[in-house]
mmCIF file of C-alpha atoms in Angstrom:
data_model
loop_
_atom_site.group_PDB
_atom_site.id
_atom_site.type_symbol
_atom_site.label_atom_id
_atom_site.label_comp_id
_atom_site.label_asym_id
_atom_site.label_seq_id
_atom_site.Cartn_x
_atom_site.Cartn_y
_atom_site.Cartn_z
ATOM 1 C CA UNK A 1 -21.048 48.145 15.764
ATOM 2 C CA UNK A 2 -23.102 51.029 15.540
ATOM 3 C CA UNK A 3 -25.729 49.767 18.523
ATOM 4 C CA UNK A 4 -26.179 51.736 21.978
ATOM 5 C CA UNK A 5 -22.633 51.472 23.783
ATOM 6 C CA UNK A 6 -22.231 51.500 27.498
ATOM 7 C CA UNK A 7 -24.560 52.060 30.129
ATOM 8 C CA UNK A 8 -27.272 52.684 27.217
ATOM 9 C CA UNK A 9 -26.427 49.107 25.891
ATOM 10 C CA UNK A 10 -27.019 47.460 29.284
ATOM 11 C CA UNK A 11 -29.566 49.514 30.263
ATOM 12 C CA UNK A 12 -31.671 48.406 26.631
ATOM 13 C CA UNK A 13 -30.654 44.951 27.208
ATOM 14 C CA UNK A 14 -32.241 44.744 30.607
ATOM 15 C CA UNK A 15 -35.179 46.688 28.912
ATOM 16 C CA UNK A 16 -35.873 44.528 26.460
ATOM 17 C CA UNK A 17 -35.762 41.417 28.829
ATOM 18 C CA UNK A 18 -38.396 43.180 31.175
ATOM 19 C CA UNK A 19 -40.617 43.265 28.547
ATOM 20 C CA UNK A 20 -40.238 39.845 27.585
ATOM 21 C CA UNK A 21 -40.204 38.203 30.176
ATOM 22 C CA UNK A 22 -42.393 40.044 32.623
ATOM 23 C CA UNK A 23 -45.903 40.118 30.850
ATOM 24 C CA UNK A 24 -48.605 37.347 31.115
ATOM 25 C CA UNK A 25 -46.955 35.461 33.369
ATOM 26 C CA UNK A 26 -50.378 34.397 34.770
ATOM 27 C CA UNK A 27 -51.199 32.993 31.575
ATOM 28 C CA UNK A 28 -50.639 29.072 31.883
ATOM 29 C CA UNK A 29 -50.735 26.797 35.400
ATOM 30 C CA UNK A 30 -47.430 26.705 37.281
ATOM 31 C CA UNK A 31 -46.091 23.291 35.805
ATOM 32 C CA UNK A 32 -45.101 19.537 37.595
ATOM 33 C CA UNK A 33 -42.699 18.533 38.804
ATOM 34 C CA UNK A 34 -40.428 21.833 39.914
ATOM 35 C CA UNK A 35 -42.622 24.651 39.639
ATOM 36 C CA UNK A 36 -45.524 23.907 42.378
ATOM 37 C CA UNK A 37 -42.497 22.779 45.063
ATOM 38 C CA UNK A 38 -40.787 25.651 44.616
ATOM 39 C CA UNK A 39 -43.858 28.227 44.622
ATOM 40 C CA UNK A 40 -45.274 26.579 47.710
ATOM 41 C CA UNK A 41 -42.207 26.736 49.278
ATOM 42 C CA UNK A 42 -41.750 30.088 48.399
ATOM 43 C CA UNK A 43 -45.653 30.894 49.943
ATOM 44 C CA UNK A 44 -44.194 29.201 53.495
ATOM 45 C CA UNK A 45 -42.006 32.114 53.551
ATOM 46 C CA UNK A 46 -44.366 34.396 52.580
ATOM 47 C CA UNK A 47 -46.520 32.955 55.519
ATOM 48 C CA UNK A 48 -43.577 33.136 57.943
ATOM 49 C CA UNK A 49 -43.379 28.960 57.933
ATOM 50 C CA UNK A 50 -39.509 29.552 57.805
ATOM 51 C CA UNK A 51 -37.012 32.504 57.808
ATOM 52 C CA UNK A 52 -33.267 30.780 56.761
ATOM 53 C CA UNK A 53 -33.874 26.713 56.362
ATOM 54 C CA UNK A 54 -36.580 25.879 53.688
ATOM 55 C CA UNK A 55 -40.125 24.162 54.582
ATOM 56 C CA UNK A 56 -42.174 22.819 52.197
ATOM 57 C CA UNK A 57 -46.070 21.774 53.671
ATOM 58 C CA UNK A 58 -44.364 22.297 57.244
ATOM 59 C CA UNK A 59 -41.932 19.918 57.044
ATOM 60 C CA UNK A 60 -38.403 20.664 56.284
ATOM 61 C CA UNK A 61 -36.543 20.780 52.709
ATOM 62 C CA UNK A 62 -32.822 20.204 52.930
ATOM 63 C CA UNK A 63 -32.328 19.405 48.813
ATOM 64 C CA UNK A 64 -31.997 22.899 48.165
ATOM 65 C CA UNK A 65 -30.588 26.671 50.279
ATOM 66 C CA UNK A 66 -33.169 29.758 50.448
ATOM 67 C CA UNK A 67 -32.082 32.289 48.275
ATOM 68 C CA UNK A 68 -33.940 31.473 44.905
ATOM 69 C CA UNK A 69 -37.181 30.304 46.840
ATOM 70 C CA UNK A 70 -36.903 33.002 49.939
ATOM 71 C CA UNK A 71 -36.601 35.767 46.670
ATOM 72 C CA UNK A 72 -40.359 34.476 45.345
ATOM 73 C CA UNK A 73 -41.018 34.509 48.998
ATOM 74 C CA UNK A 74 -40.538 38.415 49.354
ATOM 75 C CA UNK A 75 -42.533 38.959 46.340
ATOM 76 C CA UNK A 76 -45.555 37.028 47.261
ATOM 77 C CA UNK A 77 -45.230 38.798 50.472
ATOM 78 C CA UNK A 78 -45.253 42.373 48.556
ATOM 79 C CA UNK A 79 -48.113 41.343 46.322
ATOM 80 C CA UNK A 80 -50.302 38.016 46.731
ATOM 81 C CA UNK A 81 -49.450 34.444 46.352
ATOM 82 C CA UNK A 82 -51.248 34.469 43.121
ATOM 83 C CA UNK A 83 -49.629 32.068 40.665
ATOM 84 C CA UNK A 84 -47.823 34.584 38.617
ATOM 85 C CA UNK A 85 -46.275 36.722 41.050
ATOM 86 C CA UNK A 86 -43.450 33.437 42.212
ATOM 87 C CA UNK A 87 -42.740 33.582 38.360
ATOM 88 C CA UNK A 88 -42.141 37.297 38.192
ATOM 89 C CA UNK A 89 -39.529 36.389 40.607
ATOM 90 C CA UNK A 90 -37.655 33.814 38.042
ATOM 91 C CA UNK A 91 -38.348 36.784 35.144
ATOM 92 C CA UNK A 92 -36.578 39.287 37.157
ATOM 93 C CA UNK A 93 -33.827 36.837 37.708
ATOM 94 C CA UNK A 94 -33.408 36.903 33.850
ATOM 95 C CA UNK A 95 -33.214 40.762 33.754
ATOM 96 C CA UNK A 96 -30.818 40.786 36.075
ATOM 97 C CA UNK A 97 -28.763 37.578 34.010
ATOM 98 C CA UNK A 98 -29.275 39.685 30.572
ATOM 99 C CA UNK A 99 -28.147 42.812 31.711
ATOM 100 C CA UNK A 100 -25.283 40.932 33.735
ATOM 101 C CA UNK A 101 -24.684 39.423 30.082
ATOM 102 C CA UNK A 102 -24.669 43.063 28.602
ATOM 103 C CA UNK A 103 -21.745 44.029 30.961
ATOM 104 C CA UNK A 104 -19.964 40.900 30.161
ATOM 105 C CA UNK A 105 -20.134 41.574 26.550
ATOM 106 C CA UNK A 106 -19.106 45.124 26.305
ATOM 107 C CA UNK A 107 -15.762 43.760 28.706
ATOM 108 C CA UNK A 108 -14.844 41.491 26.258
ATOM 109 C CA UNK A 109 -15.957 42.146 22.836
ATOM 110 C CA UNK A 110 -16.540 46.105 22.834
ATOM 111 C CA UNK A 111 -19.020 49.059 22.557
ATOM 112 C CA UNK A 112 -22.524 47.860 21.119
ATOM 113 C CA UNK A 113 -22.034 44.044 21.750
ATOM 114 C CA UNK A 114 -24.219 44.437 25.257
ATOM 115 C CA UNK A 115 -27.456 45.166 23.326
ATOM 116 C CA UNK A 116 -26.241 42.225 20.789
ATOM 117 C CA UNK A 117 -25.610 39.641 23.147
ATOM 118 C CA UNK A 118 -28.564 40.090 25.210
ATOM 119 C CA UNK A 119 -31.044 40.354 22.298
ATOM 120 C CA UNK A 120 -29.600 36.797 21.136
ATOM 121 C CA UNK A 121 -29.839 35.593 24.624
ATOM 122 C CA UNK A 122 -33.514 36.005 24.685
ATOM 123 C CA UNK A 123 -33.858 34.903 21.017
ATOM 124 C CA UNK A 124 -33.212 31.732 22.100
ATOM 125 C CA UNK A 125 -36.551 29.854 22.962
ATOM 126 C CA UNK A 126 -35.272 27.558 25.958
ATOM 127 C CA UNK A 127 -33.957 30.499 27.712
ATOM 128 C CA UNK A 128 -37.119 32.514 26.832
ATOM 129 C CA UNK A 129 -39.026 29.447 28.674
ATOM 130 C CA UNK A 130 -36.991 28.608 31.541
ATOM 131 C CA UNK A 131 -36.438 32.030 32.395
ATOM 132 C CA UNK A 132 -40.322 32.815 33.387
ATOM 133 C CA UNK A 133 -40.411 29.376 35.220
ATOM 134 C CA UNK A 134 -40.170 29.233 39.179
ATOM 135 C CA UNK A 135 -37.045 26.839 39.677
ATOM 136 C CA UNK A 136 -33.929 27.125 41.477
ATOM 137 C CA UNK A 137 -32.023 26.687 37.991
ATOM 138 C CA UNK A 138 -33.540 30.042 37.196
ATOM 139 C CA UNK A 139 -31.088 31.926 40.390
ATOM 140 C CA UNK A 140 -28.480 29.934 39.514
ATOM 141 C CA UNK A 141 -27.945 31.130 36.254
ATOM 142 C CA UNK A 142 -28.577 34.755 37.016
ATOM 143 C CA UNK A 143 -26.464 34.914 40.108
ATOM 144 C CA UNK A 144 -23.415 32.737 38.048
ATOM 145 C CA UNK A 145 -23.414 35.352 35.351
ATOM 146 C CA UNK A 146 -23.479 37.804 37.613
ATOM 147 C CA UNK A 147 -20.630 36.364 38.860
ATOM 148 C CA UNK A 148 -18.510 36.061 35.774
ATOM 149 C CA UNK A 149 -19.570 39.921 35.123
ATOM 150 C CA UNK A 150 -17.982 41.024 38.678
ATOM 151 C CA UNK A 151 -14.774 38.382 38.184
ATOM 152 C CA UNK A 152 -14.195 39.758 34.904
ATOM 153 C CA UNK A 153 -14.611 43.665 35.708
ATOM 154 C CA UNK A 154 -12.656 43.540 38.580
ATOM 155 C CA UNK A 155 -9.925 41.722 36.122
ATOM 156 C CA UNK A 156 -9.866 44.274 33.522
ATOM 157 C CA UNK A 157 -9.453 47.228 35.545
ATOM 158 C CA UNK A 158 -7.498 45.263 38.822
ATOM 159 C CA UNK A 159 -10.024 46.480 41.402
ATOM 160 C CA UNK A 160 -10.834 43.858 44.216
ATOM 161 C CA UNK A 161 -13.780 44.953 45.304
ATOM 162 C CA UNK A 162 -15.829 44.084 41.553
ATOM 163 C CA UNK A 163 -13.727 40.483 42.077
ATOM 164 C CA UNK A 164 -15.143 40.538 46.251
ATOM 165 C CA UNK A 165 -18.650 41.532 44.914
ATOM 166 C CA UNK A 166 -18.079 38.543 42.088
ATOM 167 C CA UNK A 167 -17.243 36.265 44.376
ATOM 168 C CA UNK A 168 -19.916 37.080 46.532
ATOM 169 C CA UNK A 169 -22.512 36.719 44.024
ATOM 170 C CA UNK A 170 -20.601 33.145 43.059
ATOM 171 C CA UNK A 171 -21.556 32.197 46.681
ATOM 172 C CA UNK A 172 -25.278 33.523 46.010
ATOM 173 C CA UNK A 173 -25.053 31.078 42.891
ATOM 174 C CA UNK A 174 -24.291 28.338 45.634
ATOM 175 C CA UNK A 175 -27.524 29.365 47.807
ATOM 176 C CA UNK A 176 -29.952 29.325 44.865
ATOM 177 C CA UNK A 177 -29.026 26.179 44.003
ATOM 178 C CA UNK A 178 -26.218 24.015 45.439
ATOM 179 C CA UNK A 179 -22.012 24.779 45.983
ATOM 180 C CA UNK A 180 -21.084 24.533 41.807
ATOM 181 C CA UNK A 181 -22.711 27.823 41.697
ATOM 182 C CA UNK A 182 -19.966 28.886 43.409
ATOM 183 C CA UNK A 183 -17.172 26.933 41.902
ATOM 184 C CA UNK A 184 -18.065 27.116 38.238
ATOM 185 C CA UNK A 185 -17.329 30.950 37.772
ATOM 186 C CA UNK A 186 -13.662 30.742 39.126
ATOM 187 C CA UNK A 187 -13.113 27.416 37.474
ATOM 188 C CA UNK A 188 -14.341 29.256 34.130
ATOM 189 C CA UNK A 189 -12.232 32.442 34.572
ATOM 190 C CA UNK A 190 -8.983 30.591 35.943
ATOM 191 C CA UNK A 191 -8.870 28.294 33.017
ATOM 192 C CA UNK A 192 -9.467 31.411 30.925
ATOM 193 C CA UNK A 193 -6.326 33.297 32.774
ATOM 194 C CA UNK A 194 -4.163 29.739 31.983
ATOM 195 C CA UNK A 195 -4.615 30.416 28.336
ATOM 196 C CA UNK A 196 -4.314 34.216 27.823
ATOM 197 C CA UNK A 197 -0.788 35.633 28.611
ATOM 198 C CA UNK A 198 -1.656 39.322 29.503
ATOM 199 C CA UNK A 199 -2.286 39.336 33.287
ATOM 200 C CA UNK A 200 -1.508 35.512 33.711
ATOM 201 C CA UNK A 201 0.832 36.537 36.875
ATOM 202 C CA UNK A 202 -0.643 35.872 40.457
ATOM 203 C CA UNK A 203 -4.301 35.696 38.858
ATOM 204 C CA UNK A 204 -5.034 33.240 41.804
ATOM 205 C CA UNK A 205 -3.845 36.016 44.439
ATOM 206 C CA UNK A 206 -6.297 38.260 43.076
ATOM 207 C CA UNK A 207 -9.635 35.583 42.711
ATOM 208 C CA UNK A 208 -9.072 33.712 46.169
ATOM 209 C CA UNK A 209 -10.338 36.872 48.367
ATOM 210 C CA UNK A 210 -13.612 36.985 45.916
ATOM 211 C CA UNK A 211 -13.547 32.490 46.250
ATOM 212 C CA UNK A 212 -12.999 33.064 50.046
ATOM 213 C CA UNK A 213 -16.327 35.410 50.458
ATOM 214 C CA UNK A 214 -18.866 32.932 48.629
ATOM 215 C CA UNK A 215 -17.509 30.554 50.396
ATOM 216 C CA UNK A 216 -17.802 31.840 53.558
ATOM 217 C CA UNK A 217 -21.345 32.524 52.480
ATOM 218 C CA UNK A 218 -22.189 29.576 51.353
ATOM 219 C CA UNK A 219 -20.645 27.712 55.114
ATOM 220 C CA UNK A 220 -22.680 30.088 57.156
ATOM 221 C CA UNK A 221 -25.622 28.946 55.361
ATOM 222 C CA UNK A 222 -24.768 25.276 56.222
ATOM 223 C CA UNK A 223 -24.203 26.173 59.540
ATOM 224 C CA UNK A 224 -27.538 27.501 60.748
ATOM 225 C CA UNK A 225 -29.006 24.718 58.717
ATOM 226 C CA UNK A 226 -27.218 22.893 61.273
ATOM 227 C CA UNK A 227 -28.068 24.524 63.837
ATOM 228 C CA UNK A 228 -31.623 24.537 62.854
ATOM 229 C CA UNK A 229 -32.438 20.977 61.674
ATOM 230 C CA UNK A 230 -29.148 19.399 63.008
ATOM 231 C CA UNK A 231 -26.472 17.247 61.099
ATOM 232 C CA UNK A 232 -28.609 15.522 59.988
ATOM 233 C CA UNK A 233 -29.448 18.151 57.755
ATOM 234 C CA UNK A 234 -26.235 18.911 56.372
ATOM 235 C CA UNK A 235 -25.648 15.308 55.338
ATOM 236 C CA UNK A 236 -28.674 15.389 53.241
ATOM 237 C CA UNK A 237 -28.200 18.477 51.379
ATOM 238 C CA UNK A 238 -24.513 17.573 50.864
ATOM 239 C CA UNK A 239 -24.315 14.261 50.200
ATOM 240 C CA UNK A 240 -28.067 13.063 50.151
ATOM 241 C CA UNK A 241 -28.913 15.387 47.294
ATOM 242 C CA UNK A 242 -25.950 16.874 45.695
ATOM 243 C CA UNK A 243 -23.744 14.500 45.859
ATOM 244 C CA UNK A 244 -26.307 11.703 44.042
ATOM 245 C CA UNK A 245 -26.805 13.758 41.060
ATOM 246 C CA UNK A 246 -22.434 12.894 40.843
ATOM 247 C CA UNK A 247 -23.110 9.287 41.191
ATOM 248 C CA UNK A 248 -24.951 6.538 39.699
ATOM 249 C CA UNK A 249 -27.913 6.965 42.630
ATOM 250 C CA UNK A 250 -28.953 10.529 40.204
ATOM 251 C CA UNK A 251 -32.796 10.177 40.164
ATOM 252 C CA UNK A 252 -32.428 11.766 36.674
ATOM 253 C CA UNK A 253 -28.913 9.426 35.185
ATOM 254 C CA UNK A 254 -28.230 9.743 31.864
ATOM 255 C CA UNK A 255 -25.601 8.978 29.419
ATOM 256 C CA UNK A 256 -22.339 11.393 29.017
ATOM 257 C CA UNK A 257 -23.266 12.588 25.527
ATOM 258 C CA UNK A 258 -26.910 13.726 26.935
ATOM 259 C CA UNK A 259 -25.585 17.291 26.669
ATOM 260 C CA UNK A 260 -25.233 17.148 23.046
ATOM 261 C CA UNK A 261 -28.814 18.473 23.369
ATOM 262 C CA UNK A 262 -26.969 22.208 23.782
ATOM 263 C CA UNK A 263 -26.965 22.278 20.162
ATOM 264 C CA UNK A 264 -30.555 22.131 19.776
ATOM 265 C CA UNK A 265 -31.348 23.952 23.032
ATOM 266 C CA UNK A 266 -29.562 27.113 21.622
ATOM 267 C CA UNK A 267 -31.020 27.017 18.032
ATOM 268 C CA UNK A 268 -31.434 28.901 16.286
ATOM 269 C CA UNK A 269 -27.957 30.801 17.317
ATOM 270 C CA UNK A 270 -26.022 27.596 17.260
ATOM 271 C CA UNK A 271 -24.111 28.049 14.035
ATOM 272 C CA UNK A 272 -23.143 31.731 14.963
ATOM 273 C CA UNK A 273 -22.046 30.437 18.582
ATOM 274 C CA UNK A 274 -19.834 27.786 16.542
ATOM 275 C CA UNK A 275 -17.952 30.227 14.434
ATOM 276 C CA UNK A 276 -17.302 32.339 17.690
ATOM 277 C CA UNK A 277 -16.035 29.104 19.114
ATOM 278 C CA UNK A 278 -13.231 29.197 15.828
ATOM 279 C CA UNK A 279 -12.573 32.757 16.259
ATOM 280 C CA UNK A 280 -11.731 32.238 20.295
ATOM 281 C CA UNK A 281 -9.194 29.207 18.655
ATOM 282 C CA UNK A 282 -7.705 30.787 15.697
ATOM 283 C CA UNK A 283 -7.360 34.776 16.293
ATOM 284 C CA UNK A 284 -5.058 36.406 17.680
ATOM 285 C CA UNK A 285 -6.951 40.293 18.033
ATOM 286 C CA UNK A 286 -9.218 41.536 20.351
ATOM 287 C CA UNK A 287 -11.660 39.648 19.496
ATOM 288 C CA UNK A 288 -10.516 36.102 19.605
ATOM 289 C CA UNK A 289 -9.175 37.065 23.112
ATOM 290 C CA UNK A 290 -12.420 37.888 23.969
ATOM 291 C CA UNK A 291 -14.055 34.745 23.262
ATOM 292 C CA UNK A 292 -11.838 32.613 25.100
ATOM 293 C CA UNK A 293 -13.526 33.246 28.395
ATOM 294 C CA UNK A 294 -16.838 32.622 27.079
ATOM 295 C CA UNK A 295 -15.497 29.623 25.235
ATOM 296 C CA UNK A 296 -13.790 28.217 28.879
ATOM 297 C CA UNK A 297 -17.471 29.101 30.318
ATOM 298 C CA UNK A 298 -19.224 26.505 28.269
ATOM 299 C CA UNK A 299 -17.154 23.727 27.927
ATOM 300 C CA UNK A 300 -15.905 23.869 31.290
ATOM 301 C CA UNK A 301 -19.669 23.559 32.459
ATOM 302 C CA UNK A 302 -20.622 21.218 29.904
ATOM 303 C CA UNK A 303 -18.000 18.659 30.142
ATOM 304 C CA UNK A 304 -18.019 18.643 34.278
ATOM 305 C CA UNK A 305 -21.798 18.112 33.886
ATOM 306 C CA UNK A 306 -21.897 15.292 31.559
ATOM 307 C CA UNK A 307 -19.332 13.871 34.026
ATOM 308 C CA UNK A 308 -22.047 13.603 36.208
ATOM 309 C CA UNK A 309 -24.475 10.828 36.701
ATOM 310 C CA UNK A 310 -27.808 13.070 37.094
ATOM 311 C CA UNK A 311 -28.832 15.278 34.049
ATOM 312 C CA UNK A 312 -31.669 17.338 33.104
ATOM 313 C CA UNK A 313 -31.576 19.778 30.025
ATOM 314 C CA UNK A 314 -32.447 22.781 32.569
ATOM 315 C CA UNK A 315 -28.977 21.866 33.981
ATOM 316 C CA UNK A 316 -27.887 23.809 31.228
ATOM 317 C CA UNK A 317 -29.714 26.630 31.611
ATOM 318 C CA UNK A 318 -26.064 28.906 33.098
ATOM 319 C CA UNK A 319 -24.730 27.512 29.873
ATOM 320 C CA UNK A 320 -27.122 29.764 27.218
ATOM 321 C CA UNK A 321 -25.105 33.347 28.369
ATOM 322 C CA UNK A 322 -21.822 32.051 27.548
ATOM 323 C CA UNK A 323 -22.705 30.839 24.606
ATOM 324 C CA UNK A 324 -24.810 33.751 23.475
ATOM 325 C CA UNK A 325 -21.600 35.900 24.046
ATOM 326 C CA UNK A 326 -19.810 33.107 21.610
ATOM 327 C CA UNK A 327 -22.564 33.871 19.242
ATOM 328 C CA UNK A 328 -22.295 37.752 19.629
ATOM 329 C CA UNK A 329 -19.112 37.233 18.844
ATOM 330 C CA UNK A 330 -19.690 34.859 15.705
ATOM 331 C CA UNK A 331 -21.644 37.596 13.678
#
């Protein structure tokens, strides 16, 4: 491709998100209804209202884990509880998805296509937004393509501990936002191993230990929330929260072809992410084998959360890397 390969790719990637997303992050008010929750829960921590179970004006906060919010905490700890510093937090989050993205790219589609990918990634507006906005959404999409980084290099060169350290950071998915962090990644890559026919064999054998690890994250989270706040506590942040947004009770319902809104939400890439979408169908090289896990990525996600009852656009937000790698991959 003739862009910075490598290392150098990644390393460029993750450079130009810093400087995108880290400057004048001061400049507007932290904005209703996410942001001022999840910065003033992020100042109780900073405060030392809580340690492991959410509080948010001293009472507890069972819809969502720690890790996102706990992360802003330790900043505003390090410098101030000015309004900027719990989005610095989210911004870092998107250097580490982007450069995550960069490794995920040079995997699949080859030297130079770390650079490419990330540079689309942050040419597209939404992601630019979201991405220096204090939400949960914001840790779930880094830590998820994280995770599909990890899966996938511990999958091209059969190592378990990148698949361990995958599934680990699946499980940190889970604790910045709720449990599909965790499942989405292995649901994405296992679909992806169904289809291909190189390394098909026992492909389960070499995920679970990775699956097992978040998991087991994830659990011990729930149980010192138990222990903490009691059962009570678990039944609200299992079923009371996460479990609505799957039902008609979602405080944000909408209908199942809501998501269509991807299509604008990734303009102005959309048409280059569609003819990476054809490639990952038709070819039969290198690089239509490298857009099928990208292309399992999004409408896997997609289609299990139009399934559900509750929907917000920023649900999507874990959906923009995959298809900026079907993009990368379309030009």
């Amino acid at each position: 491709m003739g862009l910075p390969a490598g290392g150098k790719g990644i390393a460029l990637a993750a450079l130009l998100a810093a400087l995108l997303l880290l400057p004048f992050l001061g400049a507007r008010h932290l904005e209703n209804p996410d942001e001022p929750r999840d910065a003033e829960i992020g100042r109780s921590f900073a405060d030392g209202s809580w340690s492991t179970v959410p509080r948010l004006n001293g009472q507890p906060y069972w819809s969502k884990p720690p890790l996102f919010t706990g992360s802003a905490g330790l900043l505003m700890k390090a410098l101030g509880q000015e309004e900027w510093v719990p989005r610095a937090a989210a911004a870092l989050h998107g250097v580490a998805a982007v450069a995550a993205l960069a490794l995920l790219a040079e995997l699949l589609l080859g030297g130079g296509a770390g650079i490419l990918a990330g540079a689309i990634l942050l040419g597209i507006p939404y992601f630019l937004l979201r991405m220096r906005t204090c939400t949960t959404d914001v840790g779930l999409a880094a830590w998820m393509t994280l995770a599909m980084a990890l899966l996938l290099l511990g999958e091209r060169r059969g190592k378990v501990l990148p698949s361990w350290l995958g599934g680990l950071a699946a499980g940190g998915a889970a604790l910045a936002k709720a449990v599909h962090g965790l499942l989405f990644p292995f649901l994405a890559v296992g679909i992806w191993r169904g289809w291909e026919r190189e390394g098909r064999e026992g492909w389960w054998r070499r995920l679970l230990p990775g699956f097992l690890l978040g998991a087991a994250a994830f659990a011990a989270w729930c149980l010192v929330l138990r222990a903490v706040d009691g059962p009570e506590a678990i039944d609200a942040f299992l079923f009371g929260n996460f479990a609505k947004r799957m039902t008609g009770e979602a405080h944000h319902a909408g209908g199942p072809f809501q998501y269509l809104s991807l299509l604008l939400r990734a303009l102005p890439i959309t048409f280059a992410a569609a003819a990476g979408c054809w490639a990952a169908v038709r070819l039969r090289d290198d690089l239509g084998r490298g857009l099928r896990l990208p292309l399992c990525w999004v409408l896997s996600m997609v289609l299990a959360l139009s399934l559900a009852k509750g929907k917000r656009d920023l649900y999507l937000l874990p959906v923009l890397p995959g298809v900026a790698l079907l993009a990368a991959g379309g030009v």
